[in-house]
mmCIF file of C-alpha atoms in Angstrom:
data_model
loop_
_atom_site.group_PDB
_atom_site.id
_atom_site.type_symbol
_atom_site.label_atom_id
_atom_site.label_comp_id
_atom_site.label_asym_id
_atom_site.label_seq_id
_atom_site.Cartn_x
_atom_site.Cartn_y
_atom_site.Cartn_z
ATOM 1 C CA MET Z 1 -12.210 -9.560 -9.691
ATOM 2 C CA ILE Z 2 -14.240 -7.984 -6.633
ATOM 3 C CA ILE Z 3 -12.465 -5.204 -5.078
ATOM 4 C CA ILE Z 4 -12.911 -4.367 -1.415
ATOM 5 C CA ARG Z 5 -10.745 -1.374 -0.403
ATOM 6 C CA ASP Z 6 -11.199 0.853 2.566
ATOM 7 C CA GLU Z 7 -12.469 4.129 1.243
ATOM 8 C CA GLN Z 8 -13.717 5.584 4.712
ATOM 9 C CA LYS Z 9 -9.953 4.964 5.937
ATOM 10 C CA ILE Z 10 -8.202 6.437 3.154
ATOM 11 C CA ALA Z 11 -10.128 9.771 2.692
ATOM 12 C CA ARG Z 12 -9.416 10.136 6.843
ATOM 13 C CA LEU Z 13 -6.210 9.502 6.248
ATOM 14 C CA LYS Z 14 -5.977 11.989 3.297
ATOM 15 C CA ARG Z 15 -7.395 14.710 5.209
ATOM 16 C CA LEU Z 16 -4.955 13.809 8.164
ATOM 17 C CA SER Z 17 -1.955 13.966 5.497
ATOM 18 C CA LYS Z 18 -3.094 17.702 4.503
ATOM 19 C CA TRP Z 19 -3.634 18.225 7.565
ATOM 20 C CA LEU Z 20 -0.348 17.802 9.041
ATOM 21 C CA SER Z 21 1.375 19.343 5.760
ATOM 22 C CA THR Z 22 -0.412 22.457 6.745
ATOM 23 C CA ALA Z 23 0.830 22.700 10.285
ATOM 24 C CA GLY Z 24 4.155 21.405 9.640
ATOM 25 C CA ILE Z 25 4.298 24.340 7.280
ATOM 26 C CA VAL Z 26 3.317 26.982 9.761
ATOM 27 C CA ALA Z 27 5.531 25.791 12.338
ATOM 28 C CA LEU Z 28 8.423 26.119 10.128
ATOM 29 C CA VAL Z 29 7.396 29.726 9.083
ATOM 30 C CA ILE Z 30 7.020 30.308 13.146
ATOM 31 C CA GLY Z 31 10.415 28.868 13.867
ATOM 32 C CA MET Z 32 12.092 31.146 10.947
ATOM 33 C CA ILE Z 33 9.924 34.219 12.527
ATOM 34 C CA LEU Z 34 11.649 33.145 15.892
ATOM 35 C CA ALA Z 35 14.621 33.634 14.694
ATOM 36 C CA PHE Z 36 14.715 37.379 13.986
ATOM 37 C CA THR Z 37 13.164 37.890 17.269
ATOM 38 C CA SER Z 38 15.229 38.678 20.511
ATOM 39 C CA THR Z 39 13.254 37.272 23.760
ATOM 40 C CA THR Z 40 14.370 35.032 25.905
ATOM 41 C CA ASN Z 41 13.137 32.084 25.134
ATOM 42 C CA ALA Z 42 13.436 32.365 20.940
ATOM 43 C CA LEU Z 43 15.931 29.957 20.947
ATOM 44 C CA ALA Z 44 14.324 26.868 22.365
ATOM 45 C CA LEU Z 45 10.837 28.223 20.819
ATOM 46 C CA GLN Z 46 12.574 28.148 17.353
ATOM 47 C CA LEU Z 47 13.764 24.584 17.867
ATOM 48 C CA VAL Z 48 10.363 23.393 19.485
ATOM 49 C CA ALA Z 49 8.784 24.666 15.928
ATOM 50 C CA LEU Z 50 10.885 23.594 13.913
ATOM 51 C CA GLY Z 51 11.346 20.087 15.456
ATOM 52 C CA PHE Z 52 7.647 19.879 15.052
ATOM 53 C CA GLY Z 53 7.342 21.425 11.716
ATOM 54 C CA TRP Z 54 9.727 18.856 10.410
ATOM 55 C CA ILE Z 55 8.049 16.063 12.140
ATOM 56 C CA PHE Z 56 4.674 16.848 10.520
ATOM 57 C CA SER Z 57 5.746 17.477 7.290
ATOM 58 C CA GLN Z 58 7.565 14.345 7.102
ATOM 59 C CA VAL Z 59 4.549 12.473 8.255
ATOM 60 C CA GLY Z 60 2.210 14.115 5.773
ATOM 61 C CA MET Z 61 4.823 13.577 3.150
ATOM 62 C CA TYR Z 62 4.361 9.447 4.184
ATOM 63 C CA LEU Z 63 0.653 9.920 4.080
ATOM 64 C CA ALA Z 64 0.273 11.883 1.190
ATOM 65 C CA HIS Z 65 2.404 9.179 -0.854
ATOM 66 C CA ARG Z 66 0.124 6.763 -0.194
ATOM 67 C CA TYR Z 67 -3.389 8.341 -0.032
ATOM 68 C CA VAL Z 68 -3.166 11.515 -2.014
ATOM 69 C CA ARG Z 69 -1.021 11.251 -5.139
ATOM 70 C CA ASP Z 70 -2.883 10.704 -7.980
ATOM 71 C CA PRO Z 71 -2.927 7.800 -9.333
ATOM 72 C CA ARG Z 72 -2.640 6.215 -5.588
ATOM 73 C CA PRO Z 73 -0.553 3.159 -5.225
ATOM 74 C CA ASP Z 74 -3.863 0.651 -5.015
ATOM 75 C CA GLU Z 75 -5.483 2.161 -8.021
ATOM 76 C CA VAL Z 76 -2.603 1.245 -10.308
ATOM 77 C CA VAL Z 77 -2.574 -2.337 -8.602
ATOM 78 C CA ASP Z 78 -6.233 -2.876 -9.553
ATOM 79 C CA LYS Z 79 -5.274 -1.537 -13.103
ATOM 80 C CA ALA Z 80 -2.416 -3.482 -13.497
ATOM 81 C CA LEU Z 81 -4.199 -6.862 -12.471
ATOM 82 C CA GLY Z 82 -7.336 -6.164 -14.421
ATOM 83 C CA LYS Z 83 -9.582 -9.518 -14.646
ATOM 84 C CA VAL Z 84 -6.751 -11.491 -14.602
ATOM 85 C CA THR Z 85 -8.773 -14.035 -12.021
ATOM 86 C CA ARG Z 86 -12.243 -14.577 -12.127
ATOM 87 C CA LYS Z 87 -12.595 -15.492 -8.278
ATOM 88 C CA GLY Z 88 -10.325 -13.194 -7.364
ATOM 89 C CA ARG Z 89 -10.824 -10.782 -4.699
ATOM 90 C CA LEU Z 90 -8.177 -7.781 -3.939
ATOM 91 C CA TYR Z 91 -8.201 -6.492 -0.280
ATOM 92 C CA HIS Z 92 -7.111 -2.866 0.277
ATOM 93 C CA TYR Z 93 -6.087 -1.281 3.644
ATOM 94 C CA LEU Z 94 -8.298 -4.110 5.306
ATOM 95 C CA LEU Z 95 -5.643 -6.675 6.547
ATOM 96 C CA PRO Z 96 -2.401 -6.749 7.718
ATOM 97 C CA ALA Z 97 -1.144 -6.605 4.579
ATOM 98 C CA SER Z 98 -1.585 -3.664 2.810
ATOM 99 C CA HIS Z 99 -2.788 -4.987 -0.590
ATOM 100 C CA VAL Z 100 -4.021 -8.796 -0.690
ATOM 101 C CA LEU Z 101 -5.097 -10.493 -3.493
ATOM 102 C CA LEU Z 102 -6.677 -14.065 -2.862
ATOM 103 C CA MET Z 103 -7.291 -16.557 -6.089
ATOM 104 C CA GLU Z 104 -8.413 -19.585 -6.996
ATOM 105 C CA THR Z 105 -4.590 -20.639 -6.412
ATOM 106 C CA GLY Z 106 -3.207 -19.188 -3.561
ATOM 107 C CA LEU Z 107 -2.603 -15.546 -1.679
ATOM 108 C CA ILE Z 108 -0.620 -12.946 -2.958
ATOM 109 C CA VAL Z 109 0.708 -10.251 -0.829
ATOM 110 C CA ILE Z 110 1.510 -6.981 -2.996
ATOM 111 C CA VAL Z 111 3.928 -4.867 -1.766
ATOM 112 C CA ALA Z 112 3.528 -0.953 -3.864
ATOM 113 C CA LYS Z 113 6.281 1.021 -4.403
ATOM 114 C CA TYR Z 114 6.044 4.619 -6.008
ATOM 115 C CA GLN Z 115 8.927 5.585 -5.516
ATOM 116 C CA GLY Z 116 11.312 6.965 -8.395
ATOM 117 C CA GLY Z 117 14.940 6.973 -9.680
ATOM 118 C CA LYS Z 118 17.394 3.816 -10.884
ATOM 119 C CA ILE Z 119 16.047 1.382 -8.661
ATOM 120 C CA SER Z 120 18.761 -2.116 -8.808
ATOM 121 C CA VAL Z 121 18.722 -5.188 -6.064
ATOM 122 C CA GLU Z 122 21.356 -7.624 -5.823
ATOM 123 C CA ASN Z 123 20.694 -10.185 -3.280
ATOM 124 C CA ASP Z 124 18.196 -8.620 -1.909
ATOM 125 C CA LYS Z 125 20.012 -5.456 -1.657
ATOM 126 C CA TRP Z 126 18.516 -2.365 -2.989
ATOM 127 C CA GLN Z 127 19.939 0.701 -4.570
ATOM 128 C CA GLN Z 128 18.278 3.911 -5.262
ATOM 129 C CA LYS Z 129 20.028 6.227 -7.761
ATOM 130 C CA GLY Z 130 19.373 9.462 -9.595
ATOM 131 C CA LEU Z 131 17.128 11.373 -7.062
ATOM 132 C CA GLY Z 132 19.132 14.484 -6.870
ATOM 133 C CA MET Z 133 18.155 16.625 -4.517
ATOM 134 C CA ARG Z 134 14.807 14.513 -3.922
ATOM 135 C CA LYS Z 135 16.499 12.223 -1.783
ATOM 136 C CA PHE Z 136 16.247 14.809 0.590
ATOM 137 C CA PHE Z 137 13.193 17.164 -0.476
ATOM 138 C CA GLY Z 138 9.994 15.407 -1.268
ATOM 139 C CA GLN Z 139 10.961 11.589 -1.457
ATOM 140 C CA GLU Z 140 10.811 8.951 0.809
ATOM 141 C CA ASN Z 141 13.977 6.199 0.735
ATOM 142 C CA LEU Z 142 13.115 2.944 -0.743
ATOM 143 C CA GLY Z 143 13.892 1.132 1.920
ATOM 144 C CA ASN Z 144 14.147 -2.492 2.004
ATOM 145 C CA PRO Z 145 11.149 -3.864 -0.048
ATOM 146 C CA THR Z 146 11.961 -7.319 0.269
ATOM 147 C CA ARG Z 147 12.026 -7.323 3.992
ATOM 148 C CA GLU Z 148 8.816 -5.390 3.555
ATOM 149 C CA ALA Z 149 7.242 -8.250 1.674
ATOM 150 C CA GLU Z 150 8.127 -10.644 4.550
ATOM 151 C CA ASP Z 151 7.199 -8.695 7.378
ATOM 152 C CA SER Z 152 3.581 -8.652 5.735
ATOM 153 C CA VAL Z 153 3.688 -12.228 4.576
ATOM 154 C CA LYS Z 154 4.162 -13.373 8.226
ATOM 155 C CA ALA Z 155 1.836 -10.434 9.359
ATOM 156 C CA LEU Z 156 -0.916 -11.894 7.230
ATOM 157 C CA ALA Z 157 0.147 -15.360 7.768
ATOM 158 C CA ALA Z 158 -0.768 -14.516 11.862
ATOM 159 C CA TYR Z 159 -3.905 -13.044 10.804
ATOM 160 C CA ILE Z 160 -5.209 -16.279 9.158
ATOM 161 C CA HIS Z 161 -4.045 -18.615 11.967
ATOM 162 C CA LYS Z 162 -6.080 -17.025 14.298
ATOM 163 C CA HIS Z 163 -9.147 -16.307 12.449
ATOM 164 C CA ALA Z 164 -9.122 -19.299 10.333
ATOM 165 C CA PRO Z 165 -7.156 -21.657 12.190
ATOM 166 C CA GLU Z 166 -8.975 -24.836 10.082
ATOM 167 C CA ILE Z 167 -6.217 -23.898 7.628
ATOM 168 C CA GLU Z 168 -3.020 -25.849 8.422
ATOM 169 C CA GLU Z 169 -0.929 -24.413 5.433
ATOM 170 C CA VAL Z 170 -1.643 -22.379 2.802
ATOM 171 C CA PRO Z 171 1.079 -20.321 -0.021
ATOM 172 C CA ILE Z 172 1.505 -17.028 0.661
ATOM 173 C CA GLY Z 173 3.441 -15.664 -2.334
ATOM 174 C CA ALA Z 174 5.194 -12.104 -2.132
ATOM 175 C CA LEU Z 175 5.211 -9.690 -5.300
ATOM 176 C CA ILE Z 176 6.889 -6.241 -5.485
ATOM 177 C CA VAL Z 177 5.545 -3.777 -7.973
ATOM 178 C CA PHE Z 178 6.484 -0.328 -8.678
ATOM 179 C CA THR Z 179 3.423 1.823 -9.796
ATOM 180 C CA ALA Z 180 5.663 5.319 -11.082
ATOM 181 C CA VAL Z 181 8.778 4.488 -12.203
ATOM 182 C CA GLU Z 182 9.513 3.591 -15.580
ATOM 183 C CA PRO Z 183 10.423 0.125 -16.531
ATOM 184 C CA LYS Z 184 13.899 0.907 -18.130
ATOM 185 C CA ASP Z 185 14.926 2.289 -14.396
ATOM 186 C CA LEU Z 186 14.412 -0.773 -13.555
ATOM 187 C CA ASP Z 187 17.122 -3.943 -12.597
ATOM 188 C CA LEU Z 188 15.446 -6.403 -10.548
ATOM 189 C CA LYS Z 189 17.253 -9.812 -11.607
ATOM 190 C CA GLY Z 190 18.720 -10.116 -8.515
ATOM 191 C CA SER Z 191 15.351 -9.819 -6.284
ATOM 192 C CA GLN Z 192 14.745 -13.290 -4.658
ATOM 193 C CA ILE Z 193 11.192 -11.986 -4.529
ATOM 194 C CA PRO Z 194 9.604 -11.594 -7.677
ATOM 195 C CA ALA Z 195 9.544 -7.891 -7.971
ATOM 196 C CA MET Z 196 8.201 -5.886 -11.437
ATOM 197 C CA HIS Z 197 6.708 -2.769 -13.192
ATOM 198 C CA HIS Z 198 3.028 -2.857 -12.999
ATOM 199 C CA SER Z 199 2.810 -3.384 -16.471
ATOM 200 C CA LYS Z 200 4.224 -6.925 -16.159
ATOM 201 C CA VAL Z 201 1.733 -8.234 -13.284
ATOM 202 C CA LYS Z 202 -0.760 -9.349 -15.322
ATOM 203 C CA SER Z 203 1.024 -11.732 -17.535
ATOM 204 C CA TYR Z 204 2.985 -12.986 -14.027
ATOM 205 C CA LEU Z 205 -0.093 -13.887 -12.260
ATOM 206 C CA ARG Z 206 -1.402 -15.655 -15.573
ATOM 207 C CA ARG Z 207 1.594 -18.471 -15.417
ATOM 208 C CA LYS Z 208 0.859 -18.703 -10.929
ATOM 209 C CA ARG Z 209 -2.993 -19.456 -12.571
ATOM 210 C CA ARG Z 210 -1.386 -22.905 -13.793
ATOM 211 C CA THR Z 211 -0.598 -24.238 -10.156
ATOM 212 C CA GLN Z 212 -2.399 -26.516 -8.530
ATOM 213 C CA PRO Z 213 -5.627 -24.724 -7.292
ATOM 214 C CA LEU Z 214 -7.002 -24.335 -3.235
ATOM 215 C CA SER Z 215 -9.744 -26.371 -1.952
ATOM 216 C CA ASP Z 216 -12.597 -24.823 -2.534
ATOM 217 C CA GLU Z 217 -12.829 -25.528 2.076
ATOM 218 C CA TYR Z 218 -9.893 -23.274 2.339
ATOM 219 C CA TYR Z 219 -11.032 -20.869 -0.501
ATOM 220 C CA ASN Z 220 -14.040 -20.343 1.149
ATOM 221 C CA ALA Z 221 -12.320 -20.194 4.862
ATOM 222 C CA LEU Z 222 -9.825 -17.748 3.619
ATOM 223 C CA ARG Z 223 -12.896 -15.375 2.091
ATOM 224 C CA ALA Z 224 -14.514 -15.506 5.246
ATOM 225 C CA ALA Z 225 -11.138 -14.404 7.336
ATOM 226 C CA PHE Z 226 -10.826 -11.663 4.908
ATOM 227 C CA ASP Z 227 -13.988 -10.775 4.296
ATOM 228 C CA LEU Z 228 -14.874 -10.275 8.542
ATOM 229 C CA ARG Z 229 -12.374 -6.906 8.364
ATOM 230 C CA ALA Z 230 -14.902 -5.385 5.621
ATOM 231 C CA THR Z 231 -17.908 -6.338 7.129
ATOM 232 C CA HIS Z 232 -19.125 -2.686 6.756
ATOM 233 C CA LEU Z 233 -17.869 -2.231 3.003
ATOM 234 C CA LEU Z 234 -19.812 -5.543 2.252
ATOM 235 C CA THR Z 235 -22.910 -4.586 3.799
ATOM 236 C CA GLN Z 236 -22.528 -1.061 2.294
ATOM 237 C CA ASP Z 237 -22.672 -2.835 -1.369
ATOM 238 C CA VAL Z 238 -25.294 -5.167 -0.853
ATOM 239 C CA ASP Z 239 -27.692 -2.367 0.285
ATOM 240 C CA GLN Z 240 -26.737 -0.467 -2.432
ATOM 241 C CA GLU Z 241 -26.887 -3.195 -5.316
ATOM 242 C CA VAL Z 242 -31.087 -3.734 -3.448
ATOM 243 C CA ASN Z 243 -31.800 -0.269 -3.779
ATOM 244 C CA ASP Z 244 -30.542 -0.206 -7.416
ATOM 245 C CA VAL Z 245 -32.609 -3.161 -8.280
ATOM 246 C CA LYS Z 246 -35.887 -1.521 -5.913
ATOM 247 C CA GLU Z 247 -35.285 1.411 -8.646
ATOM 248 C CA THR Z 248 -35.140 -0.365 -11.530
ATOM 249 C CA GLU Z 249 -38.062 -2.692 -10.576
ATOM 250 C CA SER Z 250 -39.951 1.185 -9.956
#
Protein backbone atom coordinates (compact mmCIF):
# COMPACT_ATOMS: atom_id res chain seq x y z
CA MET A 1 0.00 0.00 0.00
CA ILE A 2 1.21 3.47 -0.89
CA ILE A 3 0.63 6.29 1.61
CA ILE A 4 0.50 9.80 0.20
CA ARG A 5 0.48 12.46 2.90
CA ASP A 6 0.73 16.23 2.70
CA GLU A 7 3.55 16.63 5.20
CA GLN A 8 3.95 20.33 4.38
CA LYS A 9 0.32 21.01 5.28
CA ILE A 10 0.69 19.06 8.51
CA ALA A 11 3.84 20.97 9.47
CA ARG A 12 2.21 24.30 8.62
CA LEU A 13 -0.91 23.62 10.67
CA LYS A 14 1.20 22.23 13.50
CA ARG A 15 3.08 25.53 13.70
CA LEU A 16 -0.19 27.47 13.48
CA SER A 17 -1.65 25.40 16.30
CA LYS A 18 1.27 26.17 18.59
CA TRP A 19 1.20 29.86 17.67
CA LEU A 20 -2.54 30.17 18.31
CA SER A 21 -2.30 28.29 21.60
CA THR A 22 0.49 30.59 22.80
CA ALA A 23 -1.35 33.69 21.61
CA GLY A 24 -4.49 32.48 23.35
CA ILE A 25 -2.68 32.04 26.67
CA VAL A 26 -1.09 35.50 26.37
CA ALA A 27 -4.46 37.10 25.58
CA LEU A 28 -6.11 35.36 28.53
CA VAL A 29 -3.33 36.52 30.88
CA ILE A 30 -3.70 40.08 29.60
CA GLY A 31 -7.45 39.86 30.21
CA MET A 32 -6.85 38.74 33.79
CA ILE A 33 -4.35 41.55 34.39
CA LEU A 34 -6.82 44.11 33.06
CA ALA A 35 -9.31 42.96 35.70
CA PHE A 36 -7.08 44.59 38.33
CA THR A 37 -6.69 47.93 36.56
CA SER A 38 -8.96 50.91 36.98
CA THR A 39 -8.58 52.65 33.62
CA THR A 40 -11.67 53.91 31.82
CA ASN A 41 -11.68 51.27 29.10
CA ALA A 42 -10.41 48.41 31.27
CA LEU A 43 -13.64 46.39 31.16
CA ALA A 44 -14.01 46.66 27.39
CA LEU A 45 -10.35 45.78 26.83
CA GLN A 46 -10.64 42.87 29.25
CA LEU A 47 -13.62 41.44 27.37
CA VAL A 48 -11.82 41.81 24.05
CA ALA A 49 -8.67 40.13 25.38
CA LEU A 50 -10.61 37.27 26.97
CA GLY A 51 -12.70 36.82 23.83
CA PHE A 52 -9.68 36.61 21.54
CA GLY A 53 -7.87 34.40 24.05
CA TRP A 54 -10.74 31.92 24.13
CA ILE A 55 -11.09 31.85 20.33
CA PHE A 56 -7.35 31.41 19.75
CA SER A 57 -7.18 28.66 22.38
CA GLN A 58 -10.12 26.75 20.89
CA VAL A 59 -8.78 26.90 17.34
CA GLY A 60 -5.30 25.96 18.56
CA MET A 61 -6.74 22.97 20.43
CA TYR A 62 -8.76 21.91 17.37
CA LEU A 63 -5.62 21.89 15.22
CA ALA A 64 -3.47 20.29 17.92
CA HIS A 65 -5.74 17.26 18.20
CA ARG A 66 -5.32 16.64 14.46
CA TYR A 67 -1.76 17.71 13.66
CA VAL A 68 0.23 17.81 16.92
CA ARG A 69 -0.89 14.90 19.11
CA ASP A 70 1.30 11.79 19.12
CA PRO A 71 0.34 9.62 17.42
CA ARG A 72 -1.71 11.70 15.03
CA PRO A 73 -5.01 10.25 13.74
CA ASP A 74 -3.53 9.69 10.28
CA GLU A 75 -0.62 7.74 11.78
CA VAL A 76 -3.01 5.48 13.69
CA VAL A 77 -4.95 4.89 10.47
CA ASP A 78 -1.69 3.95 8.69
CA LYS A 79 -0.90 1.33 11.31
CA ALA A 80 -4.47 0.05 11.37
CA LEU A 81 -4.51 -0.57 7.62
CA GLY A 82 -1.05 -2.12 7.39
CA LYS A 83 -0.56 -4.02 4.13
CA VAL A 84 -4.15 -5.12 3.80
CA THR A 85 -4.40 -4.24 0.11
CA ARG A 86 -1.67 -4.62 -2.51
CA LYS A 87 -2.85 -1.88 -4.88
CA GLY A 88 -4.14 0.35 -2.11
CA ARG A 89 -3.40 4.06 -2.08
CA LEU A 90 -4.08 6.02 1.09
CA TYR A 91 -4.43 9.81 0.76
CA HIS A 92 -4.10 12.00 3.86
CA TYR A 93 -5.13 15.68 3.90
CA LEU A 94 -5.12 16.04 0.11
CA LEU A 95 -8.71 15.44 -0.97
CA PRO A 96 -12.10 16.84 0.12
CA ALA A 97 -12.18 14.04 2.69
CA SER A 98 -9.23 14.00 5.11
CA HIS A 99 -8.47 10.28 4.75
CA VAL A 100 -9.33 8.37 1.57
CA LEU A 101 -8.42 4.78 0.75
CA LEU A 102 -8.46 3.71 -2.90
CA MET A 103 -8.59 -0.06 -3.31
CA GLU A 104 -9.19 -2.50 -6.12
CA THR A 105 -12.75 -2.92 -4.83
CA GLY A 106 -13.64 0.75 -4.49
CA LEU A 107 -13.21 3.78 -2.28
CA ILE A 108 -13.48 4.19 1.46
CA VAL A 109 -13.67 7.54 3.22
CA ILE A 110 -12.21 7.19 6.71
CA VAL A 111 -13.45 9.45 9.49
CA ALA A 112 -10.85 9.31 12.28
CA LYS A 113 -12.12 10.23 15.75
CA TYR A 114 -9.66 10.69 18.60
CA GLN A 115 -12.24 11.56 21.28
CA GLY A 116 -12.33 9.61 24.53
CA GLY A 117 -14.92 8.70 27.13
CA LYS A 118 -17.62 6.07 26.80
CA ILE A 119 -19.03 6.33 23.29
CA SER A 120 -22.24 4.74 22.07
CA VAL A 121 -24.61 5.13 19.14
CA GLU A 122 -28.21 4.16 18.50
CA ASN A 123 -29.94 4.92 15.19
CA ASP A 124 -27.04 7.22 14.35
CA LYS A 125 -27.56 9.31 17.50
CA TRP A 126 -24.20 9.48 19.22
CA GLN A 127 -23.50 9.83 22.93
CA GLN A 128 -20.26 10.54 24.75
CA LYS A 129 -20.12 10.06 28.52
CA GLY A 130 -17.55 9.75 31.27
CA LEU A 131 -15.54 12.86 30.41
CA GLY A 132 -15.98 14.81 33.62
CA MET A 133 -14.40 18.25 33.41
CA ARG A 134 -12.63 17.29 30.19
CA LYS A 135 -15.92 18.06 28.46
CA PHE A 136 -15.30 21.74 29.13
CA PHE A 137 -11.50 21.91 29.12
CA GLY A 138 -9.20 20.40 26.50
CA GLN A 139 -11.63 17.90 24.97
CA GLU A 140 -13.41 18.54 21.69
CA ASN A 141 -16.95 17.17 21.58
CA LEU A 142 -17.57 14.03 19.56
CA GLY A 143 -20.09 15.67 17.27
CA ASN A 144 -21.94 13.43 14.83
CA PRO A 145 -19.51 11.07 13.06
CA THR A 146 -22.34 9.76 10.86
CA ARG A 147 -23.00 13.21 9.43
CA GLU A 148 -19.26 13.81 9.02
CA ALA A 149 -18.95 10.59 7.03
CA GLU A 150 -21.95 11.40 4.84
CA ASP A 151 -20.67 14.91 4.13
CA SER A 152 -17.21 13.57 3.28
CA VAL A 153 -18.66 11.01 0.86
CA LYS A 154 -20.71 13.71 -0.89
CA ALA A 155 -17.68 16.00 -1.15
CA LEU A 156 -15.52 13.23 -2.59
CA ALA A 157 -18.25 12.23 -5.06
CA ALA A 158 -18.43 15.84 -6.28
CA TYR A 159 -14.65 15.90 -6.71
CA ILE A 160 -14.73 12.68 -8.75
CA HIS A 161 -17.56 14.02 -10.93
CA LYS A 162 -15.44 17.08 -11.70
CA HIS A 163 -12.03 15.47 -12.20
CA ALA A 164 -13.02 12.04 -13.53
CA PRO A 165 -16.29 12.63 -15.41
CA GLU A 166 -15.86 9.40 -17.37
CA ILE A 167 -16.74 7.48 -14.21
CA GLU A 168 -20.51 7.15 -14.15
CA GLU A 169 -20.79 5.47 -10.78
CA VAL A 170 -18.31 4.16 -8.26
CA PRO A 171 -18.97 2.69 -4.81
CA ILE A 172 -17.82 5.04 -2.06
CA GLY A 173 -17.91 3.47 1.36
CA ALA A 174 -17.38 5.16 4.71
CA LEU A 175 -15.67 3.94 7.84
CA ILE A 176 -15.63 5.62 11.25
CA VAL A 177 -12.44 4.74 13.14
CA PHE A 178 -11.72 5.54 16.78
CA THR A 179 -8.01 6.09 17.21
CA ALA A 180 -7.53 6.68 20.94
CA VAL A 181 -10.39 5.34 23.07
CA GLU A 182 -10.22 1.82 24.52
CA PRO A 183 -12.34 -0.85 22.75
CA LYS A 184 -14.24 -1.61 25.97
CA ASP A 185 -15.58 1.96 25.97
CA LEU A 186 -17.18 1.64 22.53
CA ASP A 187 -20.71 0.45 21.81
CA LEU A 188 -21.09 0.96 18.08
CA LYS A 189 -23.61 -1.68 17.04
CA GLY A 190 -26.27 0.99 16.43
CA SER A 191 -24.30 2.79 13.71
CA GLN A 192 -25.61 2.42 10.16
CA ILE A 193 -22.15 3.34 8.87
CA PRO A 194 -19.44 0.83 9.84
CA ALA A 195 -17.73 2.13 12.99
CA MET A 196 -15.00 0.41 14.97
CA HIS A 197 -11.85 0.60 17.06
CA HIS A 198 -8.71 0.94 14.97
CA SER A 199 -7.56 -2.56 15.94
CA LYS A 200 -10.49 -4.09 14.00
CA VAL A 201 -10.00 -2.21 10.74
CA LYS A 202 -7.66 -4.71 9.11
CA SER A 203 -10.02 -7.67 9.46
CA TYR A 204 -12.93 -5.55 8.21
CA LEU A 205 -11.05 -4.57 5.05
CA ARG A 206 -9.98 -8.15 4.41
CA ARG A 207 -13.64 -9.06 4.20
CA LYS A 208 -14.24 -6.13 1.82
CA ARG A 209 -11.63 -7.53 -0.57
CA ARG A 210 -14.01 -10.33 -1.50
CA THR A 211 -16.37 -7.92 -3.29
CA GLN A 212 -16.36 -7.26 -7.03
CA PRO A 213 -13.24 -5.28 -8.03
CA LEU A 214 -13.26 -2.07 -10.02
CA SER A 215 -12.40 -2.22 -13.68
CA ASP A 216 -8.84 -1.20 -14.53
CA GLU A 217 -10.26 1.79 -16.40
CA TYR A 218 -12.12 3.08 -13.35
CA TYR A 219 -9.27 2.36 -10.95
CA ASN A 220 -6.74 4.19 -13.11
CA ALA A 221 -9.11 7.13 -13.63
CA LEU A 222 -9.63 7.48 -9.88
CA ARG A 223 -5.93 7.20 -9.21
CA ALA A 224 -5.16 9.89 -11.78
CA ALA A 225 -7.85 12.21 -10.37
CA PHE A 226 -6.58 11.81 -6.81
CA ASP A 227 -2.93 12.10 -7.77
CA LEU A 228 -3.69 15.53 -9.28
CA ARG A 229 -3.79 16.86 -5.72
CA ALA A 230 -0.51 15.16 -4.90
CA THR A 231 1.58 16.00 -7.96
CA HIS A 232 4.18 17.91 -5.95
CA LEU A 233 4.51 15.04 -3.46
CA LEU A 234 4.78 12.34 -6.11
CA THR A 235 7.43 14.35 -7.98
CA GLN A 236 9.48 14.64 -4.80
CA ASP A 237 9.23 10.88 -4.24
CA VAL A 238 10.37 10.12 -7.80
CA ASP A 239 13.30 12.55 -7.53
CA GLN A 240 14.33 10.97 -4.23
CA GLU A 241 14.20 7.47 -5.74
CA VAL A 242 16.37 8.60 -8.68
CA ASN A 243 18.92 10.16 -6.32
CA ASP A 244 19.00 6.99 -4.21
CA VAL A 245 19.68 4.89 -7.32
CA LYS A 246 22.49 7.23 -8.43
CA GLU A 247 24.11 7.09 -4.99
CA THR A 248 23.89 3.28 -5.00
CA GLU A 249 25.46 3.03 -8.47
CA SER A 250 28.30 5.39 -7.54
